[in-house]
Coordinates of C-alpha atoms in Angstrom, one line a residue:
X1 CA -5.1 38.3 15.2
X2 CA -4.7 38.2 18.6
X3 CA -0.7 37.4 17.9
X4 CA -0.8 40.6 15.5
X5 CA -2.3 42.8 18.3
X6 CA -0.3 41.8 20.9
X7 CA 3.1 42.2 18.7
X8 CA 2.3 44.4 16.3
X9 CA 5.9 44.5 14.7
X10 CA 7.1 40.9 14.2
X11 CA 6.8 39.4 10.9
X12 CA 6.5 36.1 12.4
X13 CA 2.5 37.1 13.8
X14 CA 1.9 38.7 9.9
X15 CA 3.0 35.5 8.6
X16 CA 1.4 32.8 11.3
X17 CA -2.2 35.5 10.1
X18 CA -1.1 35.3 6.2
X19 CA -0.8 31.2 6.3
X20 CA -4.2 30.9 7.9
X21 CA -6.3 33.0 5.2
X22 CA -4.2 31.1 2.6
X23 CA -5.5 28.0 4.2
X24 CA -9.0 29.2 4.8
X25 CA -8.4 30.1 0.7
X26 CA -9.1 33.8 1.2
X27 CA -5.8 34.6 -0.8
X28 CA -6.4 38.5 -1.0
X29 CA -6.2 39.0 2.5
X30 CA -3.3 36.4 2.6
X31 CA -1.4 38.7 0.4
X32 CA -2.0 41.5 2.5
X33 CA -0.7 39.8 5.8
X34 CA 2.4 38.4 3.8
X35 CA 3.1 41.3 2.2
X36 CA 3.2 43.2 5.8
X37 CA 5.4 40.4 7.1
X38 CA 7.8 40.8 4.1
X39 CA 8.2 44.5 4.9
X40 CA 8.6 43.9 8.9
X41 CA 11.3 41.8 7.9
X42 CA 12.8 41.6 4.0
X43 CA 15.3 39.1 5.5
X44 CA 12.7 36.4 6.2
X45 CA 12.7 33.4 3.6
X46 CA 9.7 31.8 4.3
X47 CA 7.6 35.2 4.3
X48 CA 8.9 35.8 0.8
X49 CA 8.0 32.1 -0.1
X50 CA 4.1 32.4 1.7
X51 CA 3.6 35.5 -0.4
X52 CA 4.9 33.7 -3.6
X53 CA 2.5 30.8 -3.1
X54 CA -0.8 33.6 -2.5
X55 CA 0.3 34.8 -6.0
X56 CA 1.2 31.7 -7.8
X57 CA -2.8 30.2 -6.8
X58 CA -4.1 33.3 -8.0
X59 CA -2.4 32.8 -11.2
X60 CA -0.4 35.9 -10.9
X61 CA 2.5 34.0 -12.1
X62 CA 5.0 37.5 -12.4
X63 CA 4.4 38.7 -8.9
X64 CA 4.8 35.0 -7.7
X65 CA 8.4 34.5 -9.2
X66 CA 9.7 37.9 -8.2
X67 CA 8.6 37.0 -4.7
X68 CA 10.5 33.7 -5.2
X69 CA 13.6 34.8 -6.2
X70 CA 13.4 37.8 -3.4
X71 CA 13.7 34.6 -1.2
X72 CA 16.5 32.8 -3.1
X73 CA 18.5 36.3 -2.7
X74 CA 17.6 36.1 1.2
X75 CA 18.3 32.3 1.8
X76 CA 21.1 31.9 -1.3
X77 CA 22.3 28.2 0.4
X78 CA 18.2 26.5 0.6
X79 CA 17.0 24.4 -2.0
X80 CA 13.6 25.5 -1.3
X81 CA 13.4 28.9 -3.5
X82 CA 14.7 27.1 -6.3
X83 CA 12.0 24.0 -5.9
X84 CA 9.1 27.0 -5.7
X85 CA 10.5 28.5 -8.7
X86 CA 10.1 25.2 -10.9
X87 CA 6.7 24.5 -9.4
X88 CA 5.4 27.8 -10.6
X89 CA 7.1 26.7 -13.9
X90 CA 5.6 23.7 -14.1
X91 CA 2.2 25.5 -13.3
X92 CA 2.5 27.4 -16.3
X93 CA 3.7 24.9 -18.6
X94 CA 7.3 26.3 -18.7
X95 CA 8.8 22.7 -18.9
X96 CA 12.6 23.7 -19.6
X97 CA 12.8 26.4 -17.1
X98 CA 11.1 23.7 -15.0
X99 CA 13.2 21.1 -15.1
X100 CA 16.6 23.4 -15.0
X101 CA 15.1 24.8 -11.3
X102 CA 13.8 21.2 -10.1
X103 CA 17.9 19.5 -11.0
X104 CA 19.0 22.3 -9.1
X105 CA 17.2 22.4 -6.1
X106 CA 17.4 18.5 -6.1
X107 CA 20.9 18.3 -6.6
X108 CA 21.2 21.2 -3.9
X109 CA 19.3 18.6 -1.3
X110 CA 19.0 15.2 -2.7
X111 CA 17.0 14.4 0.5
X112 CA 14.0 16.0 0.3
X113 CA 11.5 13.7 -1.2
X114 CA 9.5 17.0 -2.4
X115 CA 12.4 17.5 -5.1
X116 CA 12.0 14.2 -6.4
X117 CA 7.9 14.4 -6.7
X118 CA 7.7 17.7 -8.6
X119 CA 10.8 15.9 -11.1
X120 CA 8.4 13.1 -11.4
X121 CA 5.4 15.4 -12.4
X122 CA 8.3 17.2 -14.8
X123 CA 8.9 13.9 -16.5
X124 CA 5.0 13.0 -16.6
X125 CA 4.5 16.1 -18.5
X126 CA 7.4 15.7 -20.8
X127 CA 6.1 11.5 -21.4
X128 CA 9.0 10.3 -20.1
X129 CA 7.1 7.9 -17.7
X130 CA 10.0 5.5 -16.9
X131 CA 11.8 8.6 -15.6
X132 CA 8.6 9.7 -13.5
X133 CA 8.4 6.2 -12.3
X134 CA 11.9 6.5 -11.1
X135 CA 11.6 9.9 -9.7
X136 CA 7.8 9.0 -7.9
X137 CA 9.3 5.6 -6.2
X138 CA 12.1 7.8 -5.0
X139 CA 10.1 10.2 -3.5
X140 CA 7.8 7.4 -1.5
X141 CA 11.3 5.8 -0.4
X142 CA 13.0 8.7 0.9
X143 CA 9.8 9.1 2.9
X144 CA 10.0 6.3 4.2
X145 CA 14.0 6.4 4.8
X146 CA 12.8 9.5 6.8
X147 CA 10.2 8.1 9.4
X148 CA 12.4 5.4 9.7
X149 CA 15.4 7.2 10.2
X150 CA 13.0 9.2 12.7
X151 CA 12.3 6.5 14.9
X152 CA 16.0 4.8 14.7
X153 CA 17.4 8.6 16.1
X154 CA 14.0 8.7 18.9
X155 CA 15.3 5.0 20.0
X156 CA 19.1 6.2 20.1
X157 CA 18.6 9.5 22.2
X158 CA 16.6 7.6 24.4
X159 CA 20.0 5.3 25.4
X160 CA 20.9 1.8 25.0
X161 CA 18.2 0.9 27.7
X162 CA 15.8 1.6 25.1
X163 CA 11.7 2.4 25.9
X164 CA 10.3 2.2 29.1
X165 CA 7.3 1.8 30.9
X166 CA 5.9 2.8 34.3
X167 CA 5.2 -0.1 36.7
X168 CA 1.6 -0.8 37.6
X169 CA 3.0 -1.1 41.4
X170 CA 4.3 2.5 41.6
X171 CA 4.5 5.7 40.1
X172 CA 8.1 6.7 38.7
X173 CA 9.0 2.6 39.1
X174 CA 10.7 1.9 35.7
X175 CA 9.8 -1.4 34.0
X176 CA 12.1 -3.1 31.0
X177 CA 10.2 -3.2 28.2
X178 CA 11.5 -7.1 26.6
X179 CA 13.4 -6.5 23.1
X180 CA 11.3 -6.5 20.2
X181 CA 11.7 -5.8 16.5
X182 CA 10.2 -2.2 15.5
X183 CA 7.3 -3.0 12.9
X184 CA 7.6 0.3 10.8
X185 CA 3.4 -0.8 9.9
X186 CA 2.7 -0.3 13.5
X187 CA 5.3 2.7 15.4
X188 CA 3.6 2.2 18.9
X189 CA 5.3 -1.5 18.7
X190 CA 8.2 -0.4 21.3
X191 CA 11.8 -1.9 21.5
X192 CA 15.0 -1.4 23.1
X193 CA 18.3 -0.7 21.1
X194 CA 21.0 -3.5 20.9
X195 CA 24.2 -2.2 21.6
X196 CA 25.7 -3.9 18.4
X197 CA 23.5 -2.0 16.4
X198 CA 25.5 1.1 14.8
X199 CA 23.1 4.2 13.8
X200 CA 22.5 4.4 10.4
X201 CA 24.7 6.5 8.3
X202 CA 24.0 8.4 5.3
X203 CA 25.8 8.0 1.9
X204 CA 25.8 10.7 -0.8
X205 CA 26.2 8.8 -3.8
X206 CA 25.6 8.6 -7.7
X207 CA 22.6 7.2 -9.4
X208 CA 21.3 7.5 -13.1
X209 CA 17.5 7.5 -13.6
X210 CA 16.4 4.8 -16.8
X211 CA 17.1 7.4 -19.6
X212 CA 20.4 7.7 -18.1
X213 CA 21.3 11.2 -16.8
X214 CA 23.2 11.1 -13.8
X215 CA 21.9 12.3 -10.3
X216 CA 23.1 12.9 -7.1
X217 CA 21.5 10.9 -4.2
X218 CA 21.2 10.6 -0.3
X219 CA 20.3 7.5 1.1
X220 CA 20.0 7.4 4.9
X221 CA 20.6 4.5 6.6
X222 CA 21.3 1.0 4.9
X223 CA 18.5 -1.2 5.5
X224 CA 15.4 0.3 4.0
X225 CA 16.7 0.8 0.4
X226 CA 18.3 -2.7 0.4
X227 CA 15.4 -4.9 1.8
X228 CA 11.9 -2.9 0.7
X229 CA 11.0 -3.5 -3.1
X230 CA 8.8 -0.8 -4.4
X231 CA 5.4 -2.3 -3.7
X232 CA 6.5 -2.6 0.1
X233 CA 7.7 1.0 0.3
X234 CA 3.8 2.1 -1.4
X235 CA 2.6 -0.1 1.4
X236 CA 4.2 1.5 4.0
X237 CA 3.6 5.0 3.3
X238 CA 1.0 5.9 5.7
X239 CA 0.9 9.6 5.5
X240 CA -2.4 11.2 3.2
X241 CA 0.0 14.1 2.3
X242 CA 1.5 11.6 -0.2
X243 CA -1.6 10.4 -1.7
X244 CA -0.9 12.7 -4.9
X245 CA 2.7 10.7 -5.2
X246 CA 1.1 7.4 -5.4
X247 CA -1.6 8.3 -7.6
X248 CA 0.5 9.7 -10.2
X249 CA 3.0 6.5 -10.0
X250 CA -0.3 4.5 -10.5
X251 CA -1.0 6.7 -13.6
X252 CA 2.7 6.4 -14.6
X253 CA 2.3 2.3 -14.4
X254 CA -0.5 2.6 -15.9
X255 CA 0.8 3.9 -19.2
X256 CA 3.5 2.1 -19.0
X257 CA 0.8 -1.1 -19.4
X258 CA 2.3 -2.3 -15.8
X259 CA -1.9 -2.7 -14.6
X260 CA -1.4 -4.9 -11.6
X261 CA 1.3 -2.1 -9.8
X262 CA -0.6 0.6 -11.0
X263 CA -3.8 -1.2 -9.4
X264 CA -1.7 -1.7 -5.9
X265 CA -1.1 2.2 -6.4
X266 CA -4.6 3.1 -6.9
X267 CA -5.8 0.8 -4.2
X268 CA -3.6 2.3 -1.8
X269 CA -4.6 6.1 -3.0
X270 CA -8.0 5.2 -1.6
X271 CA -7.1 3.6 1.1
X272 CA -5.3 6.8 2.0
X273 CA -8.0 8.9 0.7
X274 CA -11.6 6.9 0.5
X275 CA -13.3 10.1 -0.8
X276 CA -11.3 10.1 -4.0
X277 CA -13.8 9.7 -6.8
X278 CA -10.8 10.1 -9.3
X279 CA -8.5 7.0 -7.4
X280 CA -11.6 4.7 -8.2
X281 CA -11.5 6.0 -11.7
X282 CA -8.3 5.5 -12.3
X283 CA -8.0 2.0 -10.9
X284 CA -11.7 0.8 -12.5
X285 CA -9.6 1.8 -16.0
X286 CA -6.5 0.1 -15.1
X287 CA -8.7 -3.1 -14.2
X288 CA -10.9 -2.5 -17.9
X289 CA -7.1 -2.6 -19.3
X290 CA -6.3 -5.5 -17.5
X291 CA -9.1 -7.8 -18.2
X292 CA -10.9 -7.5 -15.3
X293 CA -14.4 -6.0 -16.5
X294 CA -16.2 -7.2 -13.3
X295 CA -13.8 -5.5 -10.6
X296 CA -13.6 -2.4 -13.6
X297 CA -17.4 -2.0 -12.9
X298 CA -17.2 -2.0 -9.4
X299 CA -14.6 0.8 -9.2
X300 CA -16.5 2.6 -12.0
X301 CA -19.7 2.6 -10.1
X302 CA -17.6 3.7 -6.4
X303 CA -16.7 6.7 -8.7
X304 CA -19.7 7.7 -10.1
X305 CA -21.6 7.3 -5.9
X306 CA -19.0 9.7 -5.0
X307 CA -19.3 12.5 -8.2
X308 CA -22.2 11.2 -9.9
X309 CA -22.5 14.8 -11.8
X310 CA -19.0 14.3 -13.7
X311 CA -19.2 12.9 -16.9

């Protein structure tokens, strides 16, 4: 508030005031701060996208589209409009008009991993679970290709001496840090770059999803796709915000009758998220399906300490 009062004209301070209430969930006054932003400036994308999203969780589906495609108008090239429109879609059950917005805004940026979840979700609605499988796995690998990718470009702009340390014997002293493989597990693991090393690359390509429609892709980089299979690439995604991913790849294994990955997917959604009554579930009824009553029990009974009201 502060931000609005000291500049009481740029949309930027309405917006930064509008995102906060919409994380604090007071979505009226949300609305009221985006919709001030959007008039400041009706140029500004991502005001037109906040003041979508106040709509779309209020379920005021109408408002929420118009403010969507007042964004697409605004920002014509992003893939971003296009992915909010198909959410909203997808929130109201829409699947058709769904999955025409999600193709398009993936195919529009085949590297955002987002794309690829909410087409997984699409697919999971439509029973299509091989195709969800494909579409969730994607998502966690491009994820990963990212961080990775990350790191790679920190270690290249930092030049071919690679990481350095300061000498216990002086301040500003620079100390060689001895070459090491980067463990993705474990990023404070430090190396130096190897001059025969090229940086990775990326490569638009084609790819058809198990019911066989055609794709476009982005893979950055060579190794990651090449080396991780997909329980490794689960393994290695570290960050909570993709706790939803996995859990619904567990659910898509699961009815699929693939219990043990669906198991590593559950066990890893609490891992990520150890307050998930519903990850406990799920993985004490992949276990029941699997045979093992005795592990299904103890899930069952983590689920029922953590919501012990829900029946």
């Amino acid at each position: 508030h502060r931000l609005v009062d000291a500049d009481p004209k740029n949309s930027l301070a309405w917006f930064a005031v509008g995102s906060y209430y919409y994380l604090c969930r007071r979505y009226d006054l949300a609305q009221r701060h985006f919709s001030r932003s959007t008039r400041l400036d009706p140029s500004s994308a991502e005001c037109w996208i906040g003041f979508g999203c106040s709509f779309a969780v209020c379920d005021e589906s109408d408002q929420a589209l118009a403010s969507f495609r007042a964004a697409q108008n605004k920002y014509a090239g992003s893939h971003v409009p296009l992915l909010y429109m198909g959410m909203e879609y997808l929130r109201t059950n829409h699947l058709s008009l769904a999955g025409h917005f999600l193709t398009s805004a993936q195919k529009t940026d085949a590297s955002d991993p987002l794309c690829c979840n909410e087409l997984g979700v699409w697919s999971y609605r439509r029973g299509d679970m091989e195709d969800a499988t494909f579409w969730f796995l994607k998502a966690l690998r491009l994820h990963v290709e990212a961080e990775s990718s990350a790191l790679t470009s920190t270690d290249e702009a930092l030049g071919m001496e690679g990481y350095i340390l300061l000498s216990s014997e002086g301040r500003g002293k620079k100390q060689q840090v001895a070459q090491e493989s980067l463990d993705p597990v474990s990023p404070h693991v430090k190396r130096r770059s190897d001059s025969n090393v090229q940086p990775p690359s990326t490569v638009l390509c084609a790819v058809k999803t198990p019911s066989g429609r055609s794709i476009s892709a982005s893979i950055v980089g060579t190794t990651i796709d090449n080396t991780l299979a997909d329980t490794e690439c689960i393994e290695r995604c570290n960050d909570k915000f993709w706790e939803p991913t996995i859990f619904n790849l567990g659910q898509s294994y699961r009815k699929m009758r693939c219990y043990s990955e669906a198991i590593v997917c559950f066990e890893k959604s609490v891992s990520l998220n150890p307050g998930s009554y519903s990850a406990y579930a799920a993985m004490g009824f992949a276990k029941h399906l699997s045979g093992d009553v005795d592990g299904a029990i103890d899930s069952y009974h983590e689920a029922l300490s953590r919501k012990p009201e829900d029946p």
